[in-house]
Coordinates of N, CA, C and O in Angstrom, one line a residue:
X1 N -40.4 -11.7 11.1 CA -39.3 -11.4 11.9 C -39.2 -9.9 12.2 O -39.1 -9.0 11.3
X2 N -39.3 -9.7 13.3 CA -38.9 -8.0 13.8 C -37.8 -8.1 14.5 O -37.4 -9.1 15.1
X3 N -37.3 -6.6 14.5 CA -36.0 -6.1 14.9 C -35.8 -6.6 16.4 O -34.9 -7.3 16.7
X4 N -36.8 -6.1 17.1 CA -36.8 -6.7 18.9 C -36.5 -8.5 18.9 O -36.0 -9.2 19.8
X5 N -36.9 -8.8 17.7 CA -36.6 -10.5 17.4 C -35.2 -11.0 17.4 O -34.9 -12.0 18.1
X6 N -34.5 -10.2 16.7 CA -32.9 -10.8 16.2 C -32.1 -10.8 17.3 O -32.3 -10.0 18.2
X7 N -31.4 -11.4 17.2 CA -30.6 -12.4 18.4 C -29.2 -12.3 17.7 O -29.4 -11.7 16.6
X8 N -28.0 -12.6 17.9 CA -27.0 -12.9 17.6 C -26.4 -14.2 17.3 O -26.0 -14.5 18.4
X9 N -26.1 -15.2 16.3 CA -25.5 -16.7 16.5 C -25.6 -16.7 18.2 O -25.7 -15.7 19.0
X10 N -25.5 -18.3 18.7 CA -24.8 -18.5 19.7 C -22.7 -18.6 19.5 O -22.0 -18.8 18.5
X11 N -22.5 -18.3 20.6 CA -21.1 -18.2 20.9 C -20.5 -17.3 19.9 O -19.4 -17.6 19.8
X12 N -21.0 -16.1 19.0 CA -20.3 -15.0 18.5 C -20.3 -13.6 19.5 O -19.7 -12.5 19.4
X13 N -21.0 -13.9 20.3 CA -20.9 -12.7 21.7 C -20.2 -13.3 22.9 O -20.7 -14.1 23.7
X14 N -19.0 -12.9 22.8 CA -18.6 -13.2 24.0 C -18.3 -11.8 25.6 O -18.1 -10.6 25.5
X15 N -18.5 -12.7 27.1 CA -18.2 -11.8 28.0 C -16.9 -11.1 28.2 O -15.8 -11.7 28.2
X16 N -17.0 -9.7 28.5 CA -15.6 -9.2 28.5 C -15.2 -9.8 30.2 O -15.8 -10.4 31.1
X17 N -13.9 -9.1 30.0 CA -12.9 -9.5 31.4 C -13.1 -8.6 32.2 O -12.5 -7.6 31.9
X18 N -14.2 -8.5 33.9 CA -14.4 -7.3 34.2 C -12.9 -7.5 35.4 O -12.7 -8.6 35.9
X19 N -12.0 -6.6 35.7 CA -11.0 -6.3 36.3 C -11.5 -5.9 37.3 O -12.7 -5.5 37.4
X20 N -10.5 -6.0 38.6 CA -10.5 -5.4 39.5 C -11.9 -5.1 40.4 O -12.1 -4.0 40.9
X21 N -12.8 -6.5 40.5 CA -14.1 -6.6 40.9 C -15.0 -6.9 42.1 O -16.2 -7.0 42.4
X22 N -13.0 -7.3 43.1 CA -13.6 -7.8 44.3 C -12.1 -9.1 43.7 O -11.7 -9.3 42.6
X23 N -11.5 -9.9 45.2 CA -10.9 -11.2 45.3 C -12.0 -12.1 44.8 O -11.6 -13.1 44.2
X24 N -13.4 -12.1 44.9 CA -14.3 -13.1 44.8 C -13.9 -13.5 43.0 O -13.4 -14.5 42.6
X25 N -14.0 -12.7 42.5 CA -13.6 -12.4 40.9 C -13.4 -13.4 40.3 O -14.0 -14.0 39.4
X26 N -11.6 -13.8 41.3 CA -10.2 -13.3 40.2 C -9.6 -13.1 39.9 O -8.5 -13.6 39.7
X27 N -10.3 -11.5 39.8 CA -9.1 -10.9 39.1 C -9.3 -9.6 39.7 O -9.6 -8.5 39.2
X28 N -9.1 -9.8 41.3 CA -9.4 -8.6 41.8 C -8.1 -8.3 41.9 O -7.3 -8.8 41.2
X29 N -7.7 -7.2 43.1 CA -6.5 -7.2 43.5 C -5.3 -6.1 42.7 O -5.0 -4.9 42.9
X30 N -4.8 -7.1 42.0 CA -3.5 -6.4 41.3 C -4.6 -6.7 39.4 O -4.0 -6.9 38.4
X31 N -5.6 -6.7 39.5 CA -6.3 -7.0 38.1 C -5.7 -7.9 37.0 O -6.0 -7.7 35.8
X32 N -4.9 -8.8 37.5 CA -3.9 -9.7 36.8 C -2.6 -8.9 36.0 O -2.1 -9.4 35.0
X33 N -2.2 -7.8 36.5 CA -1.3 -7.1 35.9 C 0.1 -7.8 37.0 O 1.2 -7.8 36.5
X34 N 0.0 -8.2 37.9 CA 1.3 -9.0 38.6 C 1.2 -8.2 39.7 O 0.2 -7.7 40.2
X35 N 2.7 -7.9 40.0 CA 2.7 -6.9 41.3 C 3.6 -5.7 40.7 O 4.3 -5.9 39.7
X36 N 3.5 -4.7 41.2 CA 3.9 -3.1 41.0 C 5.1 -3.0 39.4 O 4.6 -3.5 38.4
X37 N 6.2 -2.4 39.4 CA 6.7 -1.9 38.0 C 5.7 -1.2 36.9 O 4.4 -1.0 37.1
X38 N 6.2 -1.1 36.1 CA 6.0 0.0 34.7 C 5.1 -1.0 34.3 O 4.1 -0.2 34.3
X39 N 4.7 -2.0 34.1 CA 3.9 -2.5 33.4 C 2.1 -2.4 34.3 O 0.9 -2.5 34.0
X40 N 2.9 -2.3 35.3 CA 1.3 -2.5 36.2 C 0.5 -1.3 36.0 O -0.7 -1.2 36.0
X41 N 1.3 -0.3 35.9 CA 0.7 1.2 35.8 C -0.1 1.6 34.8 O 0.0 1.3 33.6
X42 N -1.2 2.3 35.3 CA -2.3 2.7 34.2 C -2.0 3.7 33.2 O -1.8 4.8 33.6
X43 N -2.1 3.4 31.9 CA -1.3 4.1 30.5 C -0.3 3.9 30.1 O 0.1 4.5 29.1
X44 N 0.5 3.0 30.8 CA 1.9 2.7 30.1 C 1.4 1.7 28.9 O 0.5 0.8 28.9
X45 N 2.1 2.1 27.9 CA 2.2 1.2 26.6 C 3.5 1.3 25.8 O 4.0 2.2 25.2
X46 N 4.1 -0.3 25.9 CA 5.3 -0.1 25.1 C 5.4 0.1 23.9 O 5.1 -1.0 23.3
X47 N 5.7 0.9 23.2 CA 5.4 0.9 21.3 C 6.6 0.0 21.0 O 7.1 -0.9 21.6
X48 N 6.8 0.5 19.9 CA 7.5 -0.5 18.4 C 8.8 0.1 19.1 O 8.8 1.3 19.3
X49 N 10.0 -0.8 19.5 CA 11.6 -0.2 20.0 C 11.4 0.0 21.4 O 12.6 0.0 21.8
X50 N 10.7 0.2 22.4 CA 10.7 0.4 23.3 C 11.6 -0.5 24.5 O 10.9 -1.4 25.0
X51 N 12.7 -0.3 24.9 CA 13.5 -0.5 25.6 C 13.5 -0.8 27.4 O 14.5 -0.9 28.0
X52 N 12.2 -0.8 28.2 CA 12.5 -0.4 28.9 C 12.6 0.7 30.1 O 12.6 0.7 31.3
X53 N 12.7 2.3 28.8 CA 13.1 3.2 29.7 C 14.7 4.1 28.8 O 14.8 5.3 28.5
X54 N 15.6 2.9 28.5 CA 16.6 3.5 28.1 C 16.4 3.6 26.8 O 15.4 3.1 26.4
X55 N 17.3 4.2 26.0 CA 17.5 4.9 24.5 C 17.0 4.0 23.7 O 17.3 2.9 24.3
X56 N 16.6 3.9 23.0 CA 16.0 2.9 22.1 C 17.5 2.6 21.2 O 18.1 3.6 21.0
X57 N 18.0 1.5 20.8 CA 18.1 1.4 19.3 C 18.6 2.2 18.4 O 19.7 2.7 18.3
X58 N 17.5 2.2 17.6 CA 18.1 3.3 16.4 C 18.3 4.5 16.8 O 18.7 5.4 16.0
X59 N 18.2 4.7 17.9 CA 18.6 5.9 18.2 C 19.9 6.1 18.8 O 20.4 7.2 18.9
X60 N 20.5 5.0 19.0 CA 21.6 4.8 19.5 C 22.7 5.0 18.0 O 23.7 5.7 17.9
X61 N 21.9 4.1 17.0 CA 23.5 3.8 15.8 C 23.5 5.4 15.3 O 22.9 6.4 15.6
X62 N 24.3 5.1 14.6 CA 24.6 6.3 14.2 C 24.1 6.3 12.7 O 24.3 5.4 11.9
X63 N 23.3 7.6 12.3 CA 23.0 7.7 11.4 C 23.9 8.3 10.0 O 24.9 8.9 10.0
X64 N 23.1 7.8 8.8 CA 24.8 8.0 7.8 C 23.4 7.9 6.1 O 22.3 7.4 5.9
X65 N 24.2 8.9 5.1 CA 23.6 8.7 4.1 C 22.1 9.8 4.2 O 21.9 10.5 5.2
X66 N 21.0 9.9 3.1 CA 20.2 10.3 3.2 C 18.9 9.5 2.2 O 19.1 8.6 1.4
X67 N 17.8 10.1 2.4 CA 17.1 9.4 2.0 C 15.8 9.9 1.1 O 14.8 10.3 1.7
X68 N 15.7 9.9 -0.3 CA 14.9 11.1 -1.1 C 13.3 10.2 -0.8 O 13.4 9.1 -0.3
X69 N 12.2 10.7 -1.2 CA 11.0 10.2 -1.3 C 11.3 10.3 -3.4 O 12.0 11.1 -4.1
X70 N 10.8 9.5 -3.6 CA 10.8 9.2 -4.9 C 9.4 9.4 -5.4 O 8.6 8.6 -5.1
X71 N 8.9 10.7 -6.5 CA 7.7 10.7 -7.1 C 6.9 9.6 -7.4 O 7.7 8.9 -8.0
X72 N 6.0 9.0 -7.4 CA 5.2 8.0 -7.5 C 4.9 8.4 -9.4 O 4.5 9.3 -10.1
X73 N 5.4 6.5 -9.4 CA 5.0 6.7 -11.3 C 3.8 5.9 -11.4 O 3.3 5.1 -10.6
X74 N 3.2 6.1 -12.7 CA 2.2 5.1 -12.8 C 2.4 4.3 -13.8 O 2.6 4.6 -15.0
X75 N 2.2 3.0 -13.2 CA 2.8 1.8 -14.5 C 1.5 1.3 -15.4 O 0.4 0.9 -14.9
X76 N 1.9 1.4 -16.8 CA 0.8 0.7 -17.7 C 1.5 -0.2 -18.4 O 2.4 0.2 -19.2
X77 N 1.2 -1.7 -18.4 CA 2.2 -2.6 -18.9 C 1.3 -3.0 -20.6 O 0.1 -2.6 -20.5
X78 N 1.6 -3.5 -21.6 CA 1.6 -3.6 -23.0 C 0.2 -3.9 -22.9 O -0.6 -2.9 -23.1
X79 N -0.6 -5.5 -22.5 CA -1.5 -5.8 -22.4 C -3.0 -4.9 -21.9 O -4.2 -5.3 -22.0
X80 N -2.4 -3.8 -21.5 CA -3.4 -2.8 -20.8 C -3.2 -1.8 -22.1 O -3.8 -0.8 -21.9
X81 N -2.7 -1.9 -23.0 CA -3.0 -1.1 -24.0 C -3.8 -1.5 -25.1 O -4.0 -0.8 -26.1
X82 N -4.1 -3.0 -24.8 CA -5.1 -3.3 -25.8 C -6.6 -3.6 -26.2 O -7.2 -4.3 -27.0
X83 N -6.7 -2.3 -24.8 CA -8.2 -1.5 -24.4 C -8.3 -0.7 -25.8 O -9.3 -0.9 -26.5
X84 N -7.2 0.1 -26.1 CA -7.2 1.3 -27.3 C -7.4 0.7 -28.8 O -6.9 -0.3 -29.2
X85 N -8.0 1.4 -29.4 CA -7.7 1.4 -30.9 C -6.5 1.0 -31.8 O -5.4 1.5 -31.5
X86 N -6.7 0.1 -32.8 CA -5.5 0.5 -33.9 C -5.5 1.9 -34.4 O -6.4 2.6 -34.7
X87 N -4.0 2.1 -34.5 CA -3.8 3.5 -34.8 C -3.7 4.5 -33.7 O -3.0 5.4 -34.0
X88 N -4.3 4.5 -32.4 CA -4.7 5.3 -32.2 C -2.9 6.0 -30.9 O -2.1 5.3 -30.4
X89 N -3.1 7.5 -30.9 CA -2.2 8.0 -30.1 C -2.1 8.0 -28.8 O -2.9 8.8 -28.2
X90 N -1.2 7.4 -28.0 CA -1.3 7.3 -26.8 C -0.1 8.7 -25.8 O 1.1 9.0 -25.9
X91 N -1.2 9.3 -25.2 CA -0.7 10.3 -24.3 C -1.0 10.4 -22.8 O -1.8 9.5 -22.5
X92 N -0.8 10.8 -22.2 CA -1.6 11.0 -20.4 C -3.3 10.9 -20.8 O -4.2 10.2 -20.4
X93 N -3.2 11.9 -21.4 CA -5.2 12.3 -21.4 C -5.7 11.4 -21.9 O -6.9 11.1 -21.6
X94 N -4.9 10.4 -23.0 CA -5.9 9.1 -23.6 C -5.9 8.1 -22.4 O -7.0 7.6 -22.0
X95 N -4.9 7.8 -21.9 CA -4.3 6.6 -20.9 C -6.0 6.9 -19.8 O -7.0 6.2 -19.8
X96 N -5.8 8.4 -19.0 CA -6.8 8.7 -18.1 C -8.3 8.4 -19.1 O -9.0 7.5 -18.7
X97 N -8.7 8.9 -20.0 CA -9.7 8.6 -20.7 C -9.9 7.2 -20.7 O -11.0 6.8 -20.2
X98 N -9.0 6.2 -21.3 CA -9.3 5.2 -21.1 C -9.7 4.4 -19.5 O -10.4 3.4 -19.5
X99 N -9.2 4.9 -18.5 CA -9.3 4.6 -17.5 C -8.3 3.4 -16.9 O -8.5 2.5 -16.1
X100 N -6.7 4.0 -17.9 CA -5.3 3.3 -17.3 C -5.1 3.7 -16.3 O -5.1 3.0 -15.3
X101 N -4.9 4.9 -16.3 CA -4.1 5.6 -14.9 C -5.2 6.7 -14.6 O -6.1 7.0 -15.4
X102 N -4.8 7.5 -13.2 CA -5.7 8.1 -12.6 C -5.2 9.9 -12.8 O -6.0 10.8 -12.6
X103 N -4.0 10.1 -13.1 CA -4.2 11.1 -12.8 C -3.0 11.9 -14.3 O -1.8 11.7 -14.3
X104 N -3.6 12.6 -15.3 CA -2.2 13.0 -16.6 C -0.8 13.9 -15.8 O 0.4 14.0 -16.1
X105 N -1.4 14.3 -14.9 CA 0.0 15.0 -14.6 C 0.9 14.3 -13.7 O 2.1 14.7 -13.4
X106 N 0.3 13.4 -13.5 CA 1.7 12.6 -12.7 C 2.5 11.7 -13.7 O 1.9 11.4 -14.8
X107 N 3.9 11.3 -13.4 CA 4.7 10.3 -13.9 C 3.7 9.1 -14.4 O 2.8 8.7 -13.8
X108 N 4.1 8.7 -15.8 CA 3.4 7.9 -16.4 C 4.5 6.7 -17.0 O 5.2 7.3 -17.8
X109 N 4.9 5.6 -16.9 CA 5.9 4.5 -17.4 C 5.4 3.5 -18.3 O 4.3 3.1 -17.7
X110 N 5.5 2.9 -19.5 CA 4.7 1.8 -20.0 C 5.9 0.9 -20.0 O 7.0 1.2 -20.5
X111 N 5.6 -0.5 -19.3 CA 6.2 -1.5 -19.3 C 6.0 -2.7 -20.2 O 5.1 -2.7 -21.1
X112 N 7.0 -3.7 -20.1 CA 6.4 -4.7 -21.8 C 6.2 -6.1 -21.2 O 6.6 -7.2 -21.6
X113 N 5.1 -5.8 -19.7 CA 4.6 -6.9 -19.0 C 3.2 -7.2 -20.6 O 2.8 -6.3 -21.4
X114 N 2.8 -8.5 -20.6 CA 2.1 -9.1 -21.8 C 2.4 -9.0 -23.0 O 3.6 -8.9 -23.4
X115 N 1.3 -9.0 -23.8 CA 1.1 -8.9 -25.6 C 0.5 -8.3 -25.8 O -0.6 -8.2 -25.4
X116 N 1.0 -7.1 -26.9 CA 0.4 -6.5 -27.3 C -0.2 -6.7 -28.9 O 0.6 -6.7 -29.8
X117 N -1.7 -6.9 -29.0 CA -2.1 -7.1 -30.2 C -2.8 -5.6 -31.5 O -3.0 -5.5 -32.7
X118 N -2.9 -4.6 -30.3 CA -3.1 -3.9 -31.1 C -1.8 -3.3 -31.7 O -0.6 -3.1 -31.3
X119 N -2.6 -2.8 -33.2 CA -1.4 -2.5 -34.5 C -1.5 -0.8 -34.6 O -2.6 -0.2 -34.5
X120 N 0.0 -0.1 -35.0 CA -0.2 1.3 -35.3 C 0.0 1.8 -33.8 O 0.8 0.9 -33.6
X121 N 0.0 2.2 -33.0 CA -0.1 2.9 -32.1 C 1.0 3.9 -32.0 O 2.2 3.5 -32.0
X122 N 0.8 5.1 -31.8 CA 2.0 6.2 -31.3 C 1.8 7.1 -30.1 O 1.0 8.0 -29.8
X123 N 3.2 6.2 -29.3 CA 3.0 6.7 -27.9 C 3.6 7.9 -27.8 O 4.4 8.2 -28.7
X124 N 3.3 8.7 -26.8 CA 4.0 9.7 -26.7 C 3.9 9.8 -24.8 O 3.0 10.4 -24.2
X125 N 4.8 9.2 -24.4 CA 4.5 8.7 -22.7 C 5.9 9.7 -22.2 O 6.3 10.3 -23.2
X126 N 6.6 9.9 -21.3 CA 7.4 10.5 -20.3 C 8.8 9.4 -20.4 O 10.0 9.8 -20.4
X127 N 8.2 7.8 -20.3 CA 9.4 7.1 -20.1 C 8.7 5.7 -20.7 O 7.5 5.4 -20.6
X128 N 9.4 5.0 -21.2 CA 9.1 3.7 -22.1 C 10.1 2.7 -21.7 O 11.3 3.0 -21.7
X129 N 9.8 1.6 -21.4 CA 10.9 0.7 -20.9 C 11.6 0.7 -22.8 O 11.2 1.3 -23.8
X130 N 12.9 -0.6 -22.3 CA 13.2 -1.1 -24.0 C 12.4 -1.9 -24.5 O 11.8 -1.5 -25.5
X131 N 12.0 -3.5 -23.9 CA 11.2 -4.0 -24.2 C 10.0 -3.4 -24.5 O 9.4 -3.8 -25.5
X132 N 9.6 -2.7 -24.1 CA 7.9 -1.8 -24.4 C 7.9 -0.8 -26.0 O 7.1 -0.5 -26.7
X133 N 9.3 -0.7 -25.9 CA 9.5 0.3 -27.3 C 9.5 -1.0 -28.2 O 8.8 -1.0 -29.2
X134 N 10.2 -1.9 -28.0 CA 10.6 -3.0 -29.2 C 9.8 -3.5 -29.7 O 9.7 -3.8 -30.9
X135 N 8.5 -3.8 -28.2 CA 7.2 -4.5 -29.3 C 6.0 -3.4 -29.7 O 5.0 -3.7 -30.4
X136 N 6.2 -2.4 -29.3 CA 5.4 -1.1 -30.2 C 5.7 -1.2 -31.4 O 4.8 -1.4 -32.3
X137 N 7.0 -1.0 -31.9 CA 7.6 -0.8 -33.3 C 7.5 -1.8 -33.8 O 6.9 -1.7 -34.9
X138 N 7.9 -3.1 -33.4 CA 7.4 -4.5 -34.2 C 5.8 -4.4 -34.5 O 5.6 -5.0 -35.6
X139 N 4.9 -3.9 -34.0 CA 3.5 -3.8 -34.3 C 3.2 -2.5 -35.3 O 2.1 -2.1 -35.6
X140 N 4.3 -1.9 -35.7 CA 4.3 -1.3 -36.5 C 3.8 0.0 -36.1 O 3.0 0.6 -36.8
X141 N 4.3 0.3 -35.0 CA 3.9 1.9 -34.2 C 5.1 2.8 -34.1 O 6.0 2.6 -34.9
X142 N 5.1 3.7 -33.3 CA 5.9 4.8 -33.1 C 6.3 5.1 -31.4 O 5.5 5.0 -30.6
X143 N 7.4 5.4 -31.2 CA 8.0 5.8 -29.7 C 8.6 6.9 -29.8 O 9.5 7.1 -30.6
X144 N 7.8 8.0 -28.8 CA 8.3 9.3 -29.2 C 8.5 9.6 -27.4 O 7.5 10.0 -26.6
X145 N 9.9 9.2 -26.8 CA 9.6 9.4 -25.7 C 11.0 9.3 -24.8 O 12.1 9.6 -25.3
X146 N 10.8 8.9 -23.5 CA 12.3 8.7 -22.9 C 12.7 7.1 -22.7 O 12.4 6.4 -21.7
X147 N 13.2 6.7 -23.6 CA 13.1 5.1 -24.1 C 14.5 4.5 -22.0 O 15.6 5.1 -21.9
X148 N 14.0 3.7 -21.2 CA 14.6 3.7 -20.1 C 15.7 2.5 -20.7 O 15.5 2.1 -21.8
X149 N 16.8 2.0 -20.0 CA 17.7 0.9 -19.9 C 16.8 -0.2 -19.3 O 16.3 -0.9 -20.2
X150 N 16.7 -0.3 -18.4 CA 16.1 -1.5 -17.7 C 14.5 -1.5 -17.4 O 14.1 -0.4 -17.2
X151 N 13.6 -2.5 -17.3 CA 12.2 -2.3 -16.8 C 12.3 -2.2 -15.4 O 13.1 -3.0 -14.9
X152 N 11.6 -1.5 -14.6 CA 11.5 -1.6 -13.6 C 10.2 -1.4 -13.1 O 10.0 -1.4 -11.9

């Protein structure tokens, strides 16, 4: 088989729609766009809200409140910590060493999604759910950290 050889499946090439080619066509004429307005015109495109012409929408209500971007955390739930060692201390630099999370200086969260079988461990993380502290310490580890109310 040579390159000048290869062909394409049948029926995965299909003909495009040539517009505006002659009445013989088709699709001569008005190129199946109808007859005249905004839509017939070459470059109009209505985006996402577009009205028309008149005010969109949201632009209309009235705006109220504001709205923060929230730092991006990185979640490590129990089961992903039983990559590590017994005993061993958990910090940003071990988490990235192990290849939990990607980066030590950002927000780091450990959640108490699975089981954790490894024993001994002392975290020392930014924020700890409750569940996530409860089964560290039942495993006979340590929580040195910002222990949260709820998992999230």
């Amino acid at each position: 088989m040579r390159l000048n050889e290869l062909k394409p499946p049948p029926g995965s090439k299909k003909k495009r729609r040539r517009l505006a080619r002659g009445r013989g066509s088709g699709r001569g004429g008005t190129a199946g766009r109808g007859h005249k307005g905004q839509k017939s015109r070459s470059g109009f495109s209505a985006g996402a809200g577009w009205e028309g012409g008149r005010s969109r929408l949201i632009m209309r209500l009235p705006k109220r409140g504001f709205s923060r971007a929230k730092e991006p955390v990185q979640i490590v739930n129990l089961r992903d910590l039983n990559r590590l060692e017994a005993g061993a201390t958990v910090t940003p630099e071990s988490l990235v060493a192990a290849g939990l999370v990607r980066k030590a200086e950002r927000a780091i969260k450990i959640l108490g999604d699975g089981e954790l079988l490894v024993k001994g461990l002392v975290v020392r993380i930014g924020a700890i759910s409750k569940g996530a502290a409860a089964a560290i310490t039942a495993t006979g580890g340590r929580v040195s950290g910002v222990v949260d109310e709820e998992q999230t």
